[in-house]
GROMACS .gro file of N, CA and C in nm:
model
  435
    1MET      N    1   0.081  -0.108   0.075
    1MET     CA    2   0.035   0.021  -0.010
    1MET      C    3   0.109   0.110  -0.035
    2LEU      N    4   0.198   0.132   0.048
    2LEU     CA    5   0.314   0.265   0.072
    2LEU      C    6   0.422   0.214   0.024
    3SER      N    7   0.485   0.313  -0.044
    3SER     CA    8   0.643   0.290  -0.132
    3SER      C    9   0.656   0.220  -0.080
    4ARG      N   10   0.769   0.277  -0.043
    4ARG     CA   11   0.920   0.255   0.001
    4ARG      C   12   0.983   0.448   0.043
    5THR      N   13   0.955   0.443   0.052
    5THR     CA   14   0.922   0.646  -0.019
    5THR      C   15   0.876   0.669   0.118
    6GLY      N   16   0.722   0.622   0.049
    6GLY     CA   17   0.604   0.655   0.217
    6GLY      C   18   0.641   0.634   0.307
    7THR      N   19   0.710   0.456   0.399
    7THR     CA   20   0.705   0.414   0.444
    7THR      C   21   0.842   0.524   0.546
    8TYR      N   22   0.928   0.506   0.488
    8TYR     CA   23   1.020   0.570   0.544
    8TYR      C   24   0.995   0.749   0.600
    9ALA      N   25   0.893   0.814   0.537
    9ALA     CA   26   0.875   0.953   0.547
    9ALA      C   27   0.748   0.942   0.678
   10LEU      N   28   0.669   0.844   0.716
   10LEU     CA   29   0.587   0.780   0.835
   10LEU      C   30   0.670   0.690   0.921
   11GLN      N   31   0.833   0.673   0.858
   11GLN     CA   32   0.806   0.621   0.987
   11GLN      C   33   0.924   0.722   1.015
   12ALA      N   34   0.964   0.774   0.981
   12ALA     CA   35   1.030   0.876   1.055
   12ALA      C   36   0.987   1.020   1.121
   13THR      N   37   0.865   1.066   1.106
   13THR     CA   38   0.750   1.112   1.147
   13THR      C   39   0.709   1.032   1.238
   14LEU      N   40   0.714   0.911   1.301
   14LEU     CA   41   0.661   0.879   1.453
   14LEU      C   42   0.770   0.843   1.513
   15TYR      N   43   0.878   0.865   1.476
   15TYR     CA   44   1.013   0.842   1.564
   15TYR      C   45   1.082   1.013   1.560
   16LEU      N   46   1.027   1.078   1.473
   16LEU     CA   47   1.038   1.263   1.554
   16LEU      C   48   0.909   1.281   1.686
   17ALA      N   49   0.794   1.201   1.642
   17ALA     CA   50   0.708   1.289   1.749
   17ALA      C   51   0.699   1.215   1.900
   18GLY      N   52   0.825   1.083   1.891
   18GLY     CA   53   0.774   1.061   2.011
   18GLY      C   54   0.907   1.050   2.068
   19ARG      N   55   0.928   1.141   2.013
   19ARG     CA   56   1.098   1.265   2.017
   19ARG      C   57   1.106   1.341   2.071
   20ALA      N   58   0.943   1.406   2.079
   20ALA     CA   59   0.908   1.616   1.984
   20ALA      C   60   0.984   1.630   2.164
   21ASP      N   61   0.993   1.572   2.271
   21ASP     CA   62   1.055   1.700   2.455
   21ASP      C   63   1.248   1.663   2.391
   22ARG      N   64   1.310   1.647   2.246
   22ARG     CA   65   1.466   1.648   2.242
   22ARG      C   66   1.492   1.792   2.162
   23GLY      N   67   1.347   1.843   2.118
   23GLY     CA   68   1.432   1.957   2.026
   23GLY      C   69   1.470   1.903   1.841
   24ALA      N   70   1.492   1.928   1.779
   24ALA     CA   71   1.636   1.884   1.687
   24ALA      C   72   1.665   1.754   1.631
   25ILE      N   73   1.636   1.640   1.595
   25ILE     CA   74   1.725   1.517   1.609
   25ILE      C   75   1.796   1.493   1.492
   26PRO      N   76   1.921   1.511   1.424
   26PRO     CA   77   2.013   1.557   1.312
   26PRO      C   78   1.936   1.401   1.201
   27ALA      N   79   1.923   1.408   1.116
   27ALA     CA   80   1.920   1.312   0.960
   27ALA      C   81   1.965   1.185   0.989
   28SER      N   82   2.042   1.207   1.121
   28SER     CA   83   2.178   1.120   1.065
   28SER      C   84   2.163   0.903   1.192
   29GLU      N   85   1.985   1.043   1.312
   29GLU     CA   86   2.060   0.959   1.421
   29GLU      C   87   1.963   0.838   1.338
   30ILE      N   88   1.828   1.013   1.353
   30ILE     CA   89   1.708   0.914   1.260
   30ILE      C   90   1.793   0.803   1.102
   31ALA      N   91   1.765   0.828   1.088
   31ALA     CA   92   1.863   0.731   0.947
   31ALA      C   93   1.850   0.568   1.013
   32ALA      N   94   2.014   0.653   1.131
   32ALA     CA   95   2.042   0.506   1.192
   32ALA      C   96   1.980   0.384   1.270
   33GLU      N   97   1.866   0.563   1.297
   33GLU     CA   98   1.789   0.461   1.395
   33GLU      C   99   1.695   0.365   1.358
   34LEU      N  100   1.667   0.353   1.198
   34LEU     CA  101   1.537   0.349   1.165
   34LEU      C  102   1.592   0.199   0.992
   35GLN      N  103   1.723   0.212   1.023
   35GLN     CA  104   1.819   0.177   0.929
   35GLN      C  105   1.787   0.237   0.861
   36ALA      N  106   1.751   0.269   0.750
   36ALA     CA  107   1.767   0.363   0.617
   36ALA      C  108   1.872   0.417   0.556
   37PRO      N  109   1.819   0.395   0.453
   37PRO     CA  110   1.970   0.477   0.418
   37PRO      C  111   2.007   0.574   0.425
   38ALA      N  112   2.104   0.664   0.485
   38ALA     CA  113   2.161   0.839   0.543
   38ALA      C  114   2.070   0.875   0.489
   39GLN      N  115   2.145   0.931   0.320
   39GLN     CA  116   2.066   1.005   0.216
   39GLN      C  117   1.992   0.992   0.150
   40TYR      N  118   1.944   0.895   0.169
   40TYR     CA  119   1.787   0.848   0.140
   40TYR      C  120   1.698   0.894   0.232
   41MET      N  121   1.675   0.860   0.437
   41MET     CA  122   1.625   0.961   0.408
   41MET      C  123   1.630   1.082   0.462
   42GLY      N  124   1.697   1.166   0.410
   42GLY     CA  125   1.797   1.335   0.436
   42GLY      C  126   1.649   1.355   0.355
   43LYS      N  127   1.669   1.327   0.241
   43LYS     CA  128   1.590   1.366   0.058
   43LYS      C  129   1.448   1.354   0.157
   44VAL      N  130   1.418   1.248   0.224
   44VAL     CA  131   1.250   1.232   0.253
   44VAL      C  132   1.238   1.362   0.339
   45LEU      N  133   1.311   1.332   0.475
   45LEU     CA  134   1.359   1.495   0.559
   45LEU      C  135   1.299   1.579   0.527
   46ARG      N  136   1.416   1.644   0.445
   46ARG     CA  137   1.425   1.723   0.324
   46ARG      C  138   1.236   1.760   0.283
   47ARG      N  139   1.216   1.675   0.214
   47ARG     CA  140   1.102   1.685   0.120
   47ARG      C  141   0.994   1.713   0.230
   48LEU      N  142   0.925   1.700   0.373
   48LEU     CA  143   0.872   1.694   0.453
   48LEU      C  144   0.889   1.767   0.500
   49ALA      N  145   1.072   1.860   0.487
   49ALA     CA  146   1.050   1.974   0.567
   49ALA      C  147   0.949   2.125   0.475
   50GLY      N  148   1.021   2.066   0.370
   50GLY     CA  149   0.975   2.195   0.218
   50GLY      C  150   0.809   2.172   0.192
   51ILE      N  151   0.760   2.083   0.283
   51ILE     CA  152   0.630   2.158   0.190
   51ILE      C  153   0.526   2.087   0.434
   52GLY      N  154   0.614   2.160   0.463
   52GLY     CA  155   0.634   2.225   0.589
   52GLY      C  156   0.525   2.146   0.781
   53LEU      N  157   0.617   2.031   0.748
   53LEU     CA  158   0.520   1.964   0.865
   53LEU      C  159   0.639   1.922   0.942
   54LEU      N  160   0.778   1.955   0.896
   54LEU     CA  161   0.856   1.967   0.956
   54LEU      C  162   0.997   2.106   0.980
   55GLU      N  163   0.995   2.142   1.054
   55GLU     CA  164   1.158   2.231   1.068
   55GLU      C  165   1.322   2.148   1.077
   56SER      N  166   1.306   2.243   1.017
   56SER     CA  167   1.498   2.214   0.991
   56SER      C  168   1.574   2.303   1.033
   57THR      N  169   1.692   2.262   1.096
   57THR     CA  170   1.797   2.323   1.208
   57THR      C  171   1.920   2.356   1.118
   58ARG      N  172   1.996   2.479   1.139
   58ARG     CA  173   2.107   2.387   1.065
   58ARG      C  174   2.244   2.379   1.193
   59GLY      N  175   2.348   2.319   1.175
   59GLY     CA  176   2.415   2.347   1.299
   59GLY      C  177   2.463   2.211   1.380
   60VAL      N  178   2.553   2.264   1.438
   60VAL     CA  179   2.571   2.104   1.562
   60VAL      C  180   2.501   2.109   1.594
   61ARG      N  181   2.340   2.150   1.676
   61ARG     CA  182   2.268   2.055   1.695
   61ARG      C  183   2.098   2.145   1.648
   62GLY      N  184   2.152   2.060   1.521
   62GLY     CA  185   2.109   2.125   1.450
   62GLY      C  186   1.999   1.956   1.416
   63GLY      N  187   1.826   1.938   1.267
   63GLY     CA  188   1.792   1.822   1.268
   63GLY      C  189   1.696   1.970   1.241
   64TYR      N  190   1.573   1.828   1.250
   64TYR     CA  191   1.427   1.785   1.226
   64TYR      C  192   1.368   1.791   1.337
   65ARG      N  193   1.220   1.867   1.369
   65ARG     CA  194   1.141   1.836   1.499
   65ARG      C  195   0.985   1.890   1.370
   66LEU      N  196   0.906   1.831   1.448
   66LEU     CA  197   0.794   1.780   1.427
   66LEU      C  198   0.715   1.926   1.363
   67VAL      N  199   0.669   2.011   1.342
   67VAL     CA  200   0.585   2.132   1.330
   67VAL      C  201   0.476   2.174   1.388
   68ALA      N  202   0.383   2.073   1.367
   68ALA     CA  203   0.209   2.054   1.434
   68ALA      C  204   0.247   1.912   1.533
   69LEU      N  205   0.136   1.907   1.607
   69LEU     CA  206   0.180   1.835   1.735
   69LEU      C  207   0.081   1.714   1.633
   70PRO      N  208   0.144   1.566   1.726
   70PRO     CA  209   0.124   1.467   1.659
   70PRO      C  210  -0.084   1.434   1.628
   71ALA      N  211  -0.118   1.512   1.734
   71ALA     CA  212  -0.304   1.461   1.692
   71ALA      C  213  -0.302   1.567   1.590
   72GLU      N  214  -0.289   1.670   1.533
   72GLU     CA  215  -0.301   1.695   1.430
   72GLU      C  216  -0.269   1.653   1.312
   73ILE      N  217  -0.130   1.566   1.289
   73ILE     CA  218  -0.057   1.554   1.174
   73ILE      C  219  -0.146   1.399   1.122
   74SER      N  220  -0.225   1.445   0.986
   74SER     CA  221  -0.331   1.282   0.934
   74SER      C  222  -0.134   1.181   0.892
   75VAL      N  223  -0.175   1.066   0.867
   75VAL     CA  224  -0.125   0.991   0.793
   75VAL      C  225  -0.056   1.007   0.619
   76ALA      N  226  -0.176   1.090   0.573
   76ALA     CA  227  -0.242   1.115   0.499
   76ALA      C  228  -0.152   1.234   0.424
   77ASP      N  229  -0.143   1.348   0.509
   77ASP     CA  230  -0.027   1.440   0.584
   77ASP      C  231   0.048   1.406   0.535
   78VAL      N  232   0.156   1.321   0.591
   78VAL     CA  233   0.285   1.204   0.569
   78VAL      C  234   0.264   1.159   0.387
   79VAL      N  235   0.259   1.068   0.391
   79VAL     CA  236   0.241   1.021   0.326
   79VAL      C  237   0.195   1.027   0.198
   80ASN      N  238   0.131   1.125   0.135
   80ASN     CA  239   0.136   1.166   0.081
   80ASN      C  240   0.128   1.271  -0.047
   81PRO      N  241   0.244   1.360   0.005
   81PRO     CA  242   0.333   1.399  -0.070
   81PRO      C  243   0.486   1.258  -0.168
   82PHE      N  244   0.403   1.127  -0.167
   82PHE     CA  245   0.477   1.091  -0.228
   82PHE      C  246   0.452   0.931  -0.252
   83ASP      N  247   0.360   0.937  -0.236
   83ASP     CA  248   0.256   0.831  -0.213
   83ASP      C  249   0.116   0.865  -0.261
   84GLY      N  250   0.147   1.002  -0.351
   84GLY     CA  251   0.049   1.027  -0.459
   84GLY      C  252  -0.063   0.958  -0.466
   85TYR      N  253  -0.184   0.951  -0.591
   85TYR     CA  254  -0.292   0.857  -0.565
   85TYR      C  255  -0.314   0.848  -0.798
   86GLU      N  256  -0.250   0.759  -0.748
   86GLU     CA  257  -0.295   0.726  -0.916
   86GLU      C  258  -0.411   0.598  -1.023
   87PRO      N  259  -0.460   0.678  -1.106
   87PRO     CA  260  -0.550   0.556  -1.115
   87PRO      C  261  -0.513   0.445  -1.139
   88PRO      N  262  -0.560   0.389  -1.127
   88PRO     CA  263  -0.508   0.204  -1.198
   88PRO      C  264  -0.499   0.227  -1.322
   89LYS      N  265  -0.393   0.148  -1.323
   89LYS     CA  266  -0.330   0.164  -1.505
   89LYS      C  267  -0.380  -0.023  -1.529
   90ALA      N  268  -0.331  -0.119  -1.479
   90ALA     CA  269  -0.373  -0.273  -1.493
   90ALA      C  270  -0.530  -0.321  -1.405
   91CYS      N  271  -0.566  -0.367  -1.524
   91CYS     CA  272  -0.724  -0.414  -1.524
   91CYS      C  273  -0.794  -0.468  -1.446
   92LEU      N  274  -0.827  -0.528  -1.286
   92LEU     CA  275  -0.843  -0.679  -1.277
   92LEU      C  276  -0.929  -0.763  -1.293
   93MET      N  277  -1.000  -0.780  -1.432
   93MET     CA  278  -0.967  -0.901  -1.541
   93MET      C  279  -0.939  -0.874  -1.625
   94GLY      N  280  -0.775  -0.810  -1.614
   94GLY     CA  281  -0.691  -0.895  -1.740
   94GLY      C  282  -0.638  -0.717  -1.809
   95GLY      N  283  -0.549  -0.679  -1.890
   95GLY     CA  284  -0.543  -0.583  -1.945
   95GLY      C  285  -0.444  -0.424  -1.892
   96ARG      N  286  -0.511  -0.340  -1.965
   96ARG     CA  287  -0.515  -0.156  -1.920
   96ARG      C  288  -0.625  -0.135  -1.875
   97CYS      N  289  -0.650  -0.072  -1.808
   97CYS     CA  290  -0.818  -0.063  -1.767
   97CYS      C  291  -0.815   0.047  -1.823
   98ASN      N  292  -0.941   0.086  -1.873
   98ASN     CA  293  -1.034   0.168  -1.983
   98ASN      C  294  -1.158   0.195  -1.878
   99LEU      N  295  -1.089   0.345  -1.904
   99LEU     CA  296  -1.252   0.423  -1.835
   99LEU      C  297  -1.302   0.418  -1.897
  100ASP      N  298  -1.355   0.462  -2.006
  100ASP     CA  299  -1.481   0.516  -2.075
  100ASP      C  300  -1.526   0.382  -2.104
  101ASP      N  301  -1.485   0.286  -2.086
  101ASP     CA  302  -1.621   0.126  -2.091
  101ASP      C  303  -1.565   0.063  -1.892
  102PRO      N  304  -1.526   0.103  -1.812
  102PRO     CA  305  -1.459   0.021  -1.716
  102PRO      C  306  -1.515  -0.173  -1.723
  103CYS      N  307  -1.404  -0.187  -1.655
  103CYS     CA  308  -1.540  -0.355  -1.616
  103CYS      C  309  -1.598  -0.383  -1.536
  104SER      N  310  -1.606  -0.479  -1.469
  104SER     CA  311  -1.742  -0.491  -1.403
  104SER      C  312  -1.689  -0.510  -1.230
  105ALA      N  313  -1.543  -0.511  -1.285
  105ALA     CA  314  -1.477  -0.485  -1.121
  105ALA      C  315  -1.403  -0.360  -1.030
  106HIS      N  316  -1.406  -0.296  -1.174
  106HIS     CA  317  -1.397  -0.074  -1.157
  106HIS      C  318  -1.462  -0.031  -1.037
  107ALA      N  319  -1.638  -0.037  -1.024
  107ALA     CA  320  -1.627   0.070  -0.960
  107ALA      C  321  -1.671   0.011  -0.760
  108ARG      N  322  -1.616  -0.115  -0.740
  108ARG     CA  323  -1.624  -0.193  -0.687
  108ARG      C  324  -1.397  -0.152  -0.601
  109ARG      N  325  -1.333  -0.196  -0.683
  109ARG     CA  326  -1.157  -0.117  -0.704
  109ARG      C  327  -1.169   0.039  -0.690
  110LEU      N  328  -1.269   0.041  -0.711
  110LEU     CA  329  -1.228   0.242  -0.686
  110LEU      C  330  -1.274   0.260  -0.459
  111GLU      N  331  -1.390   0.227  -0.464
  111GLU     CA  332  -1.434   0.184  -0.380
  111GLU      C  333  -1.305   0.130  -0.273
  112TRP      N  334  -1.231   0.095  -0.248
  112TRP     CA  335  -1.125  -0.021  -0.154
  112TRP      C  336  -1.042   0.103  -0.171
  113ILE      N  337  -0.996   0.105  -0.271
  113ILE     CA  338  -0.928   0.310  -0.316
  113ILE      C  339  -0.942   0.313  -0.261
  114GLU      N  340  -1.086   0.420  -0.261
  114GLU     CA  341  -1.198   0.561  -0.190
  114GLU      C  342  -1.090   0.513  -0.008
  115ALA      N  343  -1.166   0.387   0.026
  115ALA     CA  344  -1.193   0.354   0.106
  115ALA      C  345  -1.024   0.351   0.208
  116GLN      N  346  -0.909   0.288   0.129
  116GLN     CA  347  -0.774   0.285   0.149
  116GLN      C  348  -0.777   0.446   0.215
  117ARG      N  349  -0.797   0.535   0.136
  117ARG     CA  350  -0.696   0.693   0.164
  117ARG      C  351  -0.789   0.795   0.328
  118GLN      N  352  -0.967   0.683   0.288
  118GLN     CA  353  -1.028   0.723   0.380
  118GLN      C  354  -0.931   0.680   0.554
  119ILE      N  355  -0.922   0.565   0.547
  119ILE     CA  356  -0.815   0.615   0.692
  119ILE      C  357  -0.712   0.633   0.687
  120LEU      N  358  -0.605   0.696   0.555
  120LEU     CA  359  -0.485   0.768   0.629
  120LEU      C  360  -0.536   0.884   0.608
  121ARG      N  361  -0.647   0.912   0.519
  121ARG     CA  362  -0.709   1.085   0.634
  121ARG      C  363  -0.776   1.094   0.773
  122ASN      N  364  -0.806   0.982   0.793
  122ASN     CA  365  -0.903   0.938   0.957
  122ASN      C  366  -0.772   0.978   1.073
  123THR      N  367  -0.622   0.934   1.018
  123THR     CA  368  -0.510   0.811   1.138
  123THR      C  369  -0.430   0.963   1.159
  124THR      N  370  -0.450   0.963   1.268
  124THR     CA  371  -0.306   1.036   1.324
  124THR      C  372  -0.176   1.008   1.304
  125ILE      N  373  -0.058   1.081   1.413
  125ILE     CA  374   0.009   1.014   1.407
  125ILE      C  375   0.023   0.942   1.556
  126ALA      N  376  -0.091   1.085   1.636
  126ALA     CA  377  -0.033   1.024   1.770
  126ALA      C  378  -0.140   0.932   1.793
  127GLU      N  379  -0.286   0.885   1.725
  127GLU     CA  380  -0.345   0.760   1.696
  127GLU      C  381  -0.233   0.647   1.722
  128LEU      N  382  -0.090   0.620   1.581
  128LEU     CA  383  -0.033   0.566   1.591
  128LEU      C  384   0.052   0.508   1.749
  129LEU      N  385   0.041   0.628   1.748
  129LEU     CA  386   0.148   0.628   1.900
  129LEU      C  387   0.118   0.609   1.999
  130SER      N  388  -0.012   0.565   2.022
  130SER     CA  389  -0.089   0.520   2.119
  130SER      C  390  -0.115   0.448   2.203
  131SER      N  391  -0.088   0.310   2.302
  131SER     CA  392  -0.099   0.189   2.316
  131SER      C  393  -0.208   0.141   2.305
  132ASP      N  394  -0.349   0.125   2.271
  132ASP     CA  395  -0.478   0.110   2.168
  132ASP      C  396  -0.410   0.085   2.092
  133VAL      N  397  -0.361   0.215   1.952
  133VAL     CA  398  -0.358   0.157   1.868
  133VAL      C  399  -0.222  -0.057   1.915
  134ARG      N  400  -0.132   0.020   1.971
  134ARG     CA  401  -0.010  -0.141   1.927
  134ARG      C  402  -0.049  -0.238   2.004
  135GLU      N  403  -0.122  -0.243   2.118
  135GLU     CA  404  -0.216  -0.312   2.234
  135GLU      C  405  -0.299  -0.407   2.044
  136ALA      N  406  -0.360  -0.304   1.964
  136ALA     CA  407  -0.462  -0.384   1.814
  136ALA      C  408  -0.395  -0.463   1.790
  137ALA      N  409  -0.221  -0.379   1.739
  137ALA     CA  410  -0.122  -0.469   1.671
  137ALA      C  411  -0.126  -0.578   1.734
  138GLU      N  412  -0.090  -0.553   1.894
  138GLU     CA  413  -0.055  -0.717   1.893
  138GLU      C  414  -0.098  -0.836   1.906
  139ALA      N  415  -0.256  -0.808   1.942
  139ALA     CA  416  -0.314  -0.924   1.988
  139ALA      C  417  -0.409  -0.933   1.831
  140LEU      N  418  -0.398  -0.899   1.685
  140LEU     CA  419  -0.362  -0.998   1.522
  140LEU      C  420  -0.270  -1.034   1.504
  141GLN      N  421  -0.160  -0.986   1.581
  141GLN     CA  422  -0.057  -1.052   1.561
  141GLN      C  423   0.063  -1.211   1.661
  142ALA      N  424  -0.107  -1.201   1.711
  142ALA     CA  425  -0.082  -1.330   1.818
  142ALA      C  426  -0.098  -1.453   1.795
  143PRO      N  427  -0.059  -1.481   1.850
  143PRO     CA  428  -0.117  -1.670   1.689
  143PRO      C  429  -0.223  -1.734   1.788
  144THR      N  430  -0.301  -1.806   1.709
  144THR     CA  431  -0.436  -1.850   1.813
  144THR      C  432  -0.418  -1.954   1.784
  145ASP      N  433  -0.489  -2.093   1.860
  145ASP     CA  434  -0.509  -2.247   1.848
  145ASP      C  435  -0.568  -2.243   1.766
   0.00000   0.00000   0.00000
């Protein structure tokens, strides 16, 4: 669902949100902690700063920090600049999608895509950091008998 770049952007945002009390955090630290290529992470962070989600500070004590509170930032705010919506190119029934003569599955597929987009718009960074979300995720991953 998310590209590698969108995932790095989300991971970096969550990392910064979880350490907001520390102030600016260097890109090198973020990359190392997330096990992401440093140059790649640097580009992701610069883009997030460029769209106004992060503030960057240069110098010895420089780095990145969130501009808004985690509860005010949706997942869509973070990932959309990297994973913008593109209409499907491949038809579920085979071949290329033909918007002038859509197949029987086309409308349903658009509903799935919109549902995914809605979840990203309605989920905040704060919610992803909450213990309720972690507990729910752990429950889903717990082995069942």
